[in-house]
N, CA and C atoms as an extended XYZ file, in Angstrom:
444
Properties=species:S:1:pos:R:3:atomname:S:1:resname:S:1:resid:I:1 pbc="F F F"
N         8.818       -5.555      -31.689 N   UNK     1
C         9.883       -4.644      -31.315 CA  UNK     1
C         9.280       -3.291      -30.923 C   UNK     1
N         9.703       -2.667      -30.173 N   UNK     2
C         9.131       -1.117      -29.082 CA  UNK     2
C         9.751       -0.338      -30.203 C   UNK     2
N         9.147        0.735      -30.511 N   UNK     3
C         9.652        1.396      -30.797 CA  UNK     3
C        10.787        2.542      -29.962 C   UNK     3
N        11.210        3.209      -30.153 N   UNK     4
C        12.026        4.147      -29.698 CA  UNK     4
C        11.087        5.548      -29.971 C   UNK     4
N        10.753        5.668      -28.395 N   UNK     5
C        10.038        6.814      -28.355 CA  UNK     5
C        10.553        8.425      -27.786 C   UNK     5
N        10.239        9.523      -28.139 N   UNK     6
C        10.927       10.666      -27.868 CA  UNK     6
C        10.927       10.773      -26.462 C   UNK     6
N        12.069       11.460      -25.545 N   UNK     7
C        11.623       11.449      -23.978 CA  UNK     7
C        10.471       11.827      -23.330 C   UNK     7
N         9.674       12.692      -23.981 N   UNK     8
C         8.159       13.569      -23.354 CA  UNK     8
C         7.321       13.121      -24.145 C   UNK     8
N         7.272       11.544      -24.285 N   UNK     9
C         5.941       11.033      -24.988 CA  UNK     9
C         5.017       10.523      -24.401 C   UNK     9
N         3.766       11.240      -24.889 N   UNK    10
C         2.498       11.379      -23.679 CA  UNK    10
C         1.710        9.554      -23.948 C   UNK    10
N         1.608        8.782      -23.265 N   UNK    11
C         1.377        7.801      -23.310 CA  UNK    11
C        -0.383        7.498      -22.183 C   UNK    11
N        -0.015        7.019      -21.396 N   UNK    12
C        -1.027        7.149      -20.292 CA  UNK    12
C        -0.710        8.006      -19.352 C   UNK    12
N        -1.822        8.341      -18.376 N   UNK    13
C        -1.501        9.057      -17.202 CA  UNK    13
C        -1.055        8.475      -15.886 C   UNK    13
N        -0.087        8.208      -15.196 N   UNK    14
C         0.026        7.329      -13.902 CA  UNK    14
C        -0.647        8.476      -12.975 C   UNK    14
N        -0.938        7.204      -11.357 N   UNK    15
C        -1.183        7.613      -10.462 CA  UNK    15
C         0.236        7.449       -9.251 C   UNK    15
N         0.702        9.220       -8.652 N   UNK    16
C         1.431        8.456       -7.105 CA  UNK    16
C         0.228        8.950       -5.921 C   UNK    16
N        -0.120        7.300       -6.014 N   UNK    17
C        -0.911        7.815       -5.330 CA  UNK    17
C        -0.855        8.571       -4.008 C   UNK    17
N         0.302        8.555       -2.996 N   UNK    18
C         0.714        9.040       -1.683 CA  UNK    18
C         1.019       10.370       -1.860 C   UNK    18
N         1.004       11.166       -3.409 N   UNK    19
C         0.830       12.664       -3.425 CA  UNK    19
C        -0.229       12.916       -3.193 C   UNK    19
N        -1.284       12.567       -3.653 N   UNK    20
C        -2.680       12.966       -3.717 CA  UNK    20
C        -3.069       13.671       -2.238 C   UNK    20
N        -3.745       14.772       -2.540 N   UNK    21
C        -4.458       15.299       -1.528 CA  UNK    21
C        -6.204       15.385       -1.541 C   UNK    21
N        -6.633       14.791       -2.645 N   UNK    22
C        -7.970       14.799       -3.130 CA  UNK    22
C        -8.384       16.378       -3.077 C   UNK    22
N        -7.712       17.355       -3.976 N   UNK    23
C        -8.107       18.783       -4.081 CA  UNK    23
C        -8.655       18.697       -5.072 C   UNK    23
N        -8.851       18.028       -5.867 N   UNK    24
C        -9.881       17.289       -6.476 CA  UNK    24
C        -9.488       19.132       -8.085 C   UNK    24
N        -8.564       19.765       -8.295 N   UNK    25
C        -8.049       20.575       -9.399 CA  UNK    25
C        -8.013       19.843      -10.590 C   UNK    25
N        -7.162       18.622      -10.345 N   UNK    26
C        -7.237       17.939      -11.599 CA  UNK    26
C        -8.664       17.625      -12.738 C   UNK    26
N        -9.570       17.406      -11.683 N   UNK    27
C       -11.248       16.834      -11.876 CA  UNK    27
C       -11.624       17.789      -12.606 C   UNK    27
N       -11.699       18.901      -11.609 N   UNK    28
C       -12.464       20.643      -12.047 CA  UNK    28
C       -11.431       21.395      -13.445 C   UNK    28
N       -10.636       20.874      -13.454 N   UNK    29
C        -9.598       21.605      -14.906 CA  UNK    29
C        -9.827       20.779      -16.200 C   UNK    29
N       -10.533       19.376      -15.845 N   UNK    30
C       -10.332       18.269      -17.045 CA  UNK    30
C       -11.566       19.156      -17.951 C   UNK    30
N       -11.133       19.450      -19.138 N   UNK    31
C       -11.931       19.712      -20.253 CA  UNK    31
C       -13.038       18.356      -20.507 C   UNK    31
N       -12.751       17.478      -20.687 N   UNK    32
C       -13.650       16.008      -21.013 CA  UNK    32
C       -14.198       15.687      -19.572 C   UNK    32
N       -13.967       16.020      -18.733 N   UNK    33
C       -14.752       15.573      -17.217 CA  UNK    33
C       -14.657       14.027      -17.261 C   UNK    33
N       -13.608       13.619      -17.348 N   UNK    34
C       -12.903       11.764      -17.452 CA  UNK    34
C       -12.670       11.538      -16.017 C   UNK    34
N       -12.058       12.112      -15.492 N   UNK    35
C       -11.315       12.172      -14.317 CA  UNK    35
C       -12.682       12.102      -13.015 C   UNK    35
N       -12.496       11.114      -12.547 N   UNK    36
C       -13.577       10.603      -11.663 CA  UNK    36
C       -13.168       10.558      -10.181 C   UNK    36
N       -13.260       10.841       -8.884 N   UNK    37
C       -12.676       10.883       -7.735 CA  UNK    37
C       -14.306       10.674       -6.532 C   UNK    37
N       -13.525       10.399       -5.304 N   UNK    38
C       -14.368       10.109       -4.568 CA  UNK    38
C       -13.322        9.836       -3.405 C   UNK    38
N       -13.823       10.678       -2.179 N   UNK    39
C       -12.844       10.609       -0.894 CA  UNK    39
C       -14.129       10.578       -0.020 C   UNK    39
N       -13.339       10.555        1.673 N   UNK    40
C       -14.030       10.659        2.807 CA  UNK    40
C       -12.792       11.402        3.765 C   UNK    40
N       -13.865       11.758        4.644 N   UNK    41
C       -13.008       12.685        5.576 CA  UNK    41
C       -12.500       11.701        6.670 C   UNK    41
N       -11.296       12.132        6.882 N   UNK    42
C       -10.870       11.525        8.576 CA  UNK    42
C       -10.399       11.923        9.367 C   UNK    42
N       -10.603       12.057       10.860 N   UNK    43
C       -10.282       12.717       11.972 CA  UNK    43
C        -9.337       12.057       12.597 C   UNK    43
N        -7.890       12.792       12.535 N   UNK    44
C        -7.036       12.435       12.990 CA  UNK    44
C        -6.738       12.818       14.731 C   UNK    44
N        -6.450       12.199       15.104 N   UNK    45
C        -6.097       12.387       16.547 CA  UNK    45
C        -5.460       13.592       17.215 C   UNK    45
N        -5.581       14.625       18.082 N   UNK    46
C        -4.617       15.704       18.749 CA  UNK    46
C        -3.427       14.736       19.104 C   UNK    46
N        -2.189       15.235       18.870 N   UNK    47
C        -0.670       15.179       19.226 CA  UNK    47
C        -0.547       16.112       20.289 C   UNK    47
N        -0.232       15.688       21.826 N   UNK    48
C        -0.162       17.407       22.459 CA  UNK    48
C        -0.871       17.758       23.398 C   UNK    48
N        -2.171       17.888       22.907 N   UNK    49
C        -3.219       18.858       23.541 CA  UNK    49
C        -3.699       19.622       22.703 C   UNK    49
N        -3.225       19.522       21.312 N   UNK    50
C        -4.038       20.815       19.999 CA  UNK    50
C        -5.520       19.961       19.756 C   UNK    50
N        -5.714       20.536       18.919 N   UNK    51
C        -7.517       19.695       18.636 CA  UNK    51
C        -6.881       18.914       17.355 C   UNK    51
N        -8.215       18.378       17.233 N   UNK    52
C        -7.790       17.465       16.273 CA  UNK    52
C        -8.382       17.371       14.574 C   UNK    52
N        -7.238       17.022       13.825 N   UNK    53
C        -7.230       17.514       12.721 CA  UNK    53
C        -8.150       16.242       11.659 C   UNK    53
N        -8.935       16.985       10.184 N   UNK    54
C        -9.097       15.915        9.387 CA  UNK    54
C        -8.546       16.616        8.751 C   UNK    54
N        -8.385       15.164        7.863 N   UNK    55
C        -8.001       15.094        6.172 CA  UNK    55
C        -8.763       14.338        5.190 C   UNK    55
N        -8.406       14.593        3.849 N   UNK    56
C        -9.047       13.634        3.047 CA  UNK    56
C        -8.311       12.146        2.950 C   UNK    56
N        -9.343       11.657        2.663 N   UNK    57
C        -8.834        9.795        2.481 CA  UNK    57
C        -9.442        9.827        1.049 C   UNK    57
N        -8.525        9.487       -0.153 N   UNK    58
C        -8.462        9.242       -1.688 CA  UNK    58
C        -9.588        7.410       -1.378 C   UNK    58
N       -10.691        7.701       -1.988 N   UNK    59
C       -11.534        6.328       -2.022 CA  UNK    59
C       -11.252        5.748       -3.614 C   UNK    59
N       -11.429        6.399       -3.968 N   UNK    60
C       -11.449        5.974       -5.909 CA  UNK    60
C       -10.948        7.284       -6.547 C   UNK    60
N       -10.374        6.947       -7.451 N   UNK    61
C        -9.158        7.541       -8.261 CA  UNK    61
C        -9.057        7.108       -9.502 C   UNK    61
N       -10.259        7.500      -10.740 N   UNK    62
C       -10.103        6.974      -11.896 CA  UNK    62
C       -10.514        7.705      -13.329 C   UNK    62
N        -9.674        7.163      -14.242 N   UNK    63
C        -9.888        7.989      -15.385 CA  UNK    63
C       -10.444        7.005      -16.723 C   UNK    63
N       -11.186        7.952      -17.311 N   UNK    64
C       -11.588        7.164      -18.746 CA  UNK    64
C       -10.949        7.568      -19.606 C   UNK    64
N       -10.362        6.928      -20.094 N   UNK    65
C        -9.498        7.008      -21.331 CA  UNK    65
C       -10.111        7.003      -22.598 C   UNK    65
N       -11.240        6.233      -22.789 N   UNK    66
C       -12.204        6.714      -24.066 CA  UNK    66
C       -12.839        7.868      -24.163 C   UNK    66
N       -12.582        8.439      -22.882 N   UNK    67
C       -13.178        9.829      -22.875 CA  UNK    67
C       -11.660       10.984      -23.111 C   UNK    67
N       -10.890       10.276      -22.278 N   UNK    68
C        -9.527       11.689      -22.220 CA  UNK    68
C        -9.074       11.752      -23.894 C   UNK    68
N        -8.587       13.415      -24.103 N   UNK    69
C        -7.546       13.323      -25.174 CA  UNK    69
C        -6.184       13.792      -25.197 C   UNK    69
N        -6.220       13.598      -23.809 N   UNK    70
C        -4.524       13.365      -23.490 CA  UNK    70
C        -3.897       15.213      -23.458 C   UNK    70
N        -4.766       15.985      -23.071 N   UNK    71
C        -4.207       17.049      -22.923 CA  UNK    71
C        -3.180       17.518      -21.989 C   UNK    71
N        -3.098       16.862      -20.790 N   UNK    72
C        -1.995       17.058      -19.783 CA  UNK    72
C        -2.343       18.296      -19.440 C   UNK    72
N        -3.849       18.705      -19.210 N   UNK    73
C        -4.236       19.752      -18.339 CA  UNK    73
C        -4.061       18.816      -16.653 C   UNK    73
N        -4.381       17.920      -16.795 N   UNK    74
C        -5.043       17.303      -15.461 CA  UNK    74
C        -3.624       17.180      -14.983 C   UNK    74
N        -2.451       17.071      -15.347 N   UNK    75
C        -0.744       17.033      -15.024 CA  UNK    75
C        -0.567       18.045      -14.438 C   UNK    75
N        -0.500       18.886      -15.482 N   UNK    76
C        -0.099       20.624      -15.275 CA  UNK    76
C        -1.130       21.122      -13.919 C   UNK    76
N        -1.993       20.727      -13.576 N   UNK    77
C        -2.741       21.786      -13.138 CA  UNK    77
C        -2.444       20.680      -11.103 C   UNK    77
N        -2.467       19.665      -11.521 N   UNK    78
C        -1.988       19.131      -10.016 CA  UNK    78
C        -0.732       19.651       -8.866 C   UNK    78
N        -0.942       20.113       -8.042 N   UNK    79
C         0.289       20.995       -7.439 CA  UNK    79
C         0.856       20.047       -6.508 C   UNK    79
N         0.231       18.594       -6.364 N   UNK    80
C         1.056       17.942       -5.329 CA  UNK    80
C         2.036       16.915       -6.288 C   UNK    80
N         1.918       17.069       -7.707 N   UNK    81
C         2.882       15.995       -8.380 CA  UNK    81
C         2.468       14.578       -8.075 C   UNK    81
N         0.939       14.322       -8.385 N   UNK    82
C         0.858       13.356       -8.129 CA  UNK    82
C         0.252       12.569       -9.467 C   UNK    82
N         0.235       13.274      -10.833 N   UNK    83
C         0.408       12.689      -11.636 CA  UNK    83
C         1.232       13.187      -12.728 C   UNK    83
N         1.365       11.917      -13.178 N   UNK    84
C         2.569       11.605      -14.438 CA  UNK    84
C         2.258       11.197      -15.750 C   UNK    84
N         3.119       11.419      -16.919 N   UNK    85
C         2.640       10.813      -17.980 CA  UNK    85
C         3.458        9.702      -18.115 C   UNK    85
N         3.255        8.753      -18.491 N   UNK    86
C         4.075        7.461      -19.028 CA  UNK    86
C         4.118        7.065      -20.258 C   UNK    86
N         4.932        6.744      -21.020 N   UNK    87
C         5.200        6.851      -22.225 CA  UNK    87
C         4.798        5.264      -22.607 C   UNK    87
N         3.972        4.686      -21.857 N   UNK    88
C         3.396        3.168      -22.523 CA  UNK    88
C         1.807        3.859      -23.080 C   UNK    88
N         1.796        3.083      -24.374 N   UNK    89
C         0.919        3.518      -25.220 CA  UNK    89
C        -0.231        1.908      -25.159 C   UNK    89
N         0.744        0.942      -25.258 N   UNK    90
C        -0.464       -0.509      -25.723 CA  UNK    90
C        -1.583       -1.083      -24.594 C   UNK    90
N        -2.427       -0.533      -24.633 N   UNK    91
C        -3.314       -0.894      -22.937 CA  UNK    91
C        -4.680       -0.341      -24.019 C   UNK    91
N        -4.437       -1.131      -24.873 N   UNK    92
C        -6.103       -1.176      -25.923 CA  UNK    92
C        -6.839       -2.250      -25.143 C   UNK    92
N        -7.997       -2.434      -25.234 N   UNK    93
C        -9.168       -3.622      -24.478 CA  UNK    93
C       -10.428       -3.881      -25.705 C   UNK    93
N       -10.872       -4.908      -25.575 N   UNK    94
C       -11.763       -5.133      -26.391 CA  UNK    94
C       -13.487       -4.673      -26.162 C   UNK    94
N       -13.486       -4.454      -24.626 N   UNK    95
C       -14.788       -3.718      -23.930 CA  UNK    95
C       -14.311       -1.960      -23.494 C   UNK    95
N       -14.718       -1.098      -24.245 N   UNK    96
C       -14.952        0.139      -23.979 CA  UNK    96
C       -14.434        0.240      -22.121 C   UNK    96
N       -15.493       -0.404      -21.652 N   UNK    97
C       -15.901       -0.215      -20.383 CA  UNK    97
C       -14.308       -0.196      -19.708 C   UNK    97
N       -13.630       -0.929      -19.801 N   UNK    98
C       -12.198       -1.577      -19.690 CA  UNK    98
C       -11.144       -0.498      -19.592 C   UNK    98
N       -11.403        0.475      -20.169 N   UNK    99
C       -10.749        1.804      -20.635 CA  UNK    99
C       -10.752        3.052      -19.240 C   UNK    99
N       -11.919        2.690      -18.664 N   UNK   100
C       -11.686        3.362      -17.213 CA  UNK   100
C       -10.697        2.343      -16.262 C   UNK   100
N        -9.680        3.134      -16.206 N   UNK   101
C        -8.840        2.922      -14.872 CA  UNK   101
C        -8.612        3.298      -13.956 C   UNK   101
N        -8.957        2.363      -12.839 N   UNK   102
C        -9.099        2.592      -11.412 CA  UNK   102
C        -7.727        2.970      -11.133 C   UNK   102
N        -6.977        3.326       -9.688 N   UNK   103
C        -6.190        3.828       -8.752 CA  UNK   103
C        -5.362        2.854       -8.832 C   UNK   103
N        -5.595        1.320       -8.467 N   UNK   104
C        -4.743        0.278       -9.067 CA  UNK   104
C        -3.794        0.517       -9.958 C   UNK   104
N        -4.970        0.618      -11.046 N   UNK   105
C        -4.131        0.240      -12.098 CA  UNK   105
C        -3.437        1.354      -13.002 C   UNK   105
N        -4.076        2.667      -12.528 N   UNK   106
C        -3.023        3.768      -12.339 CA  UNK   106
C        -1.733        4.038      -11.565 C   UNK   106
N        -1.778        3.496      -10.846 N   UNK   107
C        -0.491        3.374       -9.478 CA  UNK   107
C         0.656        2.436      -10.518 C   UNK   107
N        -0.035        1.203      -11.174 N   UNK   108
C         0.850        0.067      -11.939 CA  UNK   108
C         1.671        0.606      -12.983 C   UNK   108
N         0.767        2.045      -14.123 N   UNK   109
C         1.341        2.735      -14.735 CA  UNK   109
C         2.679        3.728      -14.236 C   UNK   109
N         2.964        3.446      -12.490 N   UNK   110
C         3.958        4.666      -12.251 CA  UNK   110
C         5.205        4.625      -12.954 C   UNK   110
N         5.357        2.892      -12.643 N   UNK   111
C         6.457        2.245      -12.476 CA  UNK   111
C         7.170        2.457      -13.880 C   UNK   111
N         6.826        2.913      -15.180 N   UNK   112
C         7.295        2.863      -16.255 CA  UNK   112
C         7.354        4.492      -16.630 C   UNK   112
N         6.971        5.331      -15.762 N   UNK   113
C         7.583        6.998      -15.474 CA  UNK   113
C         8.923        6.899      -16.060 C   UNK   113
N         9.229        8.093      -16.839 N   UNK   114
C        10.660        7.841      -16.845 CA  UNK   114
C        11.114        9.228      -15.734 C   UNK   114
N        12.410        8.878      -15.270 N   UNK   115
C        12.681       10.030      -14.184 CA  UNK   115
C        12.821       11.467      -15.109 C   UNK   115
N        12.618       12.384      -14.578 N   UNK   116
C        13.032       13.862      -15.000 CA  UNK   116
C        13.984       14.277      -15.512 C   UNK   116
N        14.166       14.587      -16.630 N   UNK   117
C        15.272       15.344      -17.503 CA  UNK   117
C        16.599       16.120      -16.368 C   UNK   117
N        17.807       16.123      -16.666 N   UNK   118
C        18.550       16.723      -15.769 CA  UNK   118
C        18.444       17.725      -16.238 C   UNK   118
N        18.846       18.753      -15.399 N   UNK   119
C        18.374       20.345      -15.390 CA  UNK   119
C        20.035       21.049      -16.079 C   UNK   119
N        19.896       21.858      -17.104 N   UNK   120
C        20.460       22.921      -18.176 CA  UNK   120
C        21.623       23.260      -17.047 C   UNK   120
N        23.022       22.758      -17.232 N   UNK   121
C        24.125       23.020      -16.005 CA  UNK   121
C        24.365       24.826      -16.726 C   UNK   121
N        23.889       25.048      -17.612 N   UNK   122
C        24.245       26.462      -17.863 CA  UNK   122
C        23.290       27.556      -17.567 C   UNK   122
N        22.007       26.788      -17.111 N   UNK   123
C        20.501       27.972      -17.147 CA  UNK   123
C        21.384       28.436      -15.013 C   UNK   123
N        20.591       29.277      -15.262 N   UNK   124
C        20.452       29.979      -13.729 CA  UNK   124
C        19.745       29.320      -12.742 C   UNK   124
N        20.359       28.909      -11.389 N   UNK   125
C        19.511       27.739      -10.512 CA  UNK   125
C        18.139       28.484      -10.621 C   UNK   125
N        17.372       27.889       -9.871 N   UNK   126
C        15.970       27.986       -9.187 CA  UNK   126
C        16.090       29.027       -8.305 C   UNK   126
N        15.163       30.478       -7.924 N   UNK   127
C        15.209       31.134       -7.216 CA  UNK   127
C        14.950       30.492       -5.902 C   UNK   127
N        14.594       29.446       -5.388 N   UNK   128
C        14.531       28.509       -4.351 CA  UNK   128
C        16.019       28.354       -3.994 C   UNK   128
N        16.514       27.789       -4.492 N   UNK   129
C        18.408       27.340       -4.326 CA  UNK   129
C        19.080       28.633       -3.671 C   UNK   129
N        18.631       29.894       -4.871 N   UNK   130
C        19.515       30.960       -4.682 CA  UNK   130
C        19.468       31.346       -3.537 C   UNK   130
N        18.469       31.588       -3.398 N   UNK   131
C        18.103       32.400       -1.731 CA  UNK   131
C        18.434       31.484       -0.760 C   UNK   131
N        18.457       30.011       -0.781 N   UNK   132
C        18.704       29.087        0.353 CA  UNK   132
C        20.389       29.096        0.216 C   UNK   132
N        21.018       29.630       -0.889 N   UNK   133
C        22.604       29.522       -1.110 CA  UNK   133
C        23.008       30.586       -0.106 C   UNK   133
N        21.997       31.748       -0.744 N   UNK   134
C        22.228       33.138       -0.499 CA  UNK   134
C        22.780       33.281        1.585 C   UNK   134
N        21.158       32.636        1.721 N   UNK   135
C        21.214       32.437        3.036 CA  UNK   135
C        22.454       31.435        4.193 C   UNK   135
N        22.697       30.664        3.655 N   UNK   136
C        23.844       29.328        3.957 CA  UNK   136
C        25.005       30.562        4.079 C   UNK   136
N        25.266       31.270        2.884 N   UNK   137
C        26.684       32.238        2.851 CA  UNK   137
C        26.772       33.418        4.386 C   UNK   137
N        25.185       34.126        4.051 N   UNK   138
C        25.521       34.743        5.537 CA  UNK   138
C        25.740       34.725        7.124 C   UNK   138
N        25.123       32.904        6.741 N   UNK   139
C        25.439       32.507        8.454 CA  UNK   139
C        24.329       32.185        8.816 C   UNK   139
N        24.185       31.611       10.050 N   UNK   140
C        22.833       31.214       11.114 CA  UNK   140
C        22.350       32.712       11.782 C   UNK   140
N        21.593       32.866       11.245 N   UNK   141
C        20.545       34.444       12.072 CA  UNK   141
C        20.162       33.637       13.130 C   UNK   141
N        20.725       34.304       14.520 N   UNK   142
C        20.196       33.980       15.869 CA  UNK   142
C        18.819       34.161       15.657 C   UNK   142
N        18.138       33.285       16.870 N   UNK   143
C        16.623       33.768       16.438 CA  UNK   143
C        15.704       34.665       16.801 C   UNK   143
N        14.426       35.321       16.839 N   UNK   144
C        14.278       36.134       17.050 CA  UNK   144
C        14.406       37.225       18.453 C   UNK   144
N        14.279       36.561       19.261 N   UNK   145
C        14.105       36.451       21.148 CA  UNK   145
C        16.007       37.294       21.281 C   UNK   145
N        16.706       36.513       20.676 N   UNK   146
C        18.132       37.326       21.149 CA  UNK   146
C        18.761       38.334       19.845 C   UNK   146
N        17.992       38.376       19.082 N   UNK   147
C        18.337       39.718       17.961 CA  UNK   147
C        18.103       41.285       18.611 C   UNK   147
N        17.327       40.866       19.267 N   UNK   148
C        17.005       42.132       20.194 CA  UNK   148
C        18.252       43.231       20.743 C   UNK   148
């Protein structure tokens, strides 16, 4: 029988992986240096006539868990939300080695995310909202060319 666990119970870390930008913050913030990464660059094509752009391509994406102690620096400190904690705890192995998880099998951990707490209907929106409310109330500002 599962127990009944509190909503913010730190379990494993998932991977999404299609946030990832390989800024590689999470890596450089981990106190235990668990957090293992490896990308390549790719040159994307001009749209247009602009030049043409790279990005990173995420190659490996993995953490040791005999090494992490679950601080949720490597959470906190990611700005694209591309990792999560999951509240599954039983993923013991009988080889150490077993305990590093690849991108796989981080991605497998998403699926048991629980969604986000609904937000305090009494706290004050997000200064994001306000100003986009703010703005909606005064109307469409012509744009700059006929303000003139």
């Amino acid at each position: 029988m599962q127990p009944d666990l509190p909503p913010r119970s730190r379990g494993v870390i998932a991977l999404f992986e299609e946030n990832c930008t390989v800024c590689m913050l999470c890596a450089r913030e981990c106190p235990d240096w668990c957090i293992y990464i490896d990308s390549h660059k790719e040159t994307l094509p001009a749209e247009g006539g602009g030049r043409p752009r790279t990005r990173n391509v995420l190659d490996r994406f993995a953490i040791d868990f005999a090494l992490c102690m679950y601080c949720g620096i490597c959470i906190e400190a990611c700005p694209f939300d591309a990792l999560f904690w999951s509240p599954e705890f039983e993923y013991a192995e009988y080889d150490i080695a077993e305990l590093t998880h690849e991108k796989d099998r981080l991605r497998e951990w998403m699926w048991t995310v629980p969604p986000p707490q609904a937000h305090d209907p009494s706290a004050e929106p997000p200064k994001e909202v306000a100003a986009a409310e703010k703005a909606a109330a005064r109307g469409a500002r012509p744009p700059r060319e006929e303000r003139t």
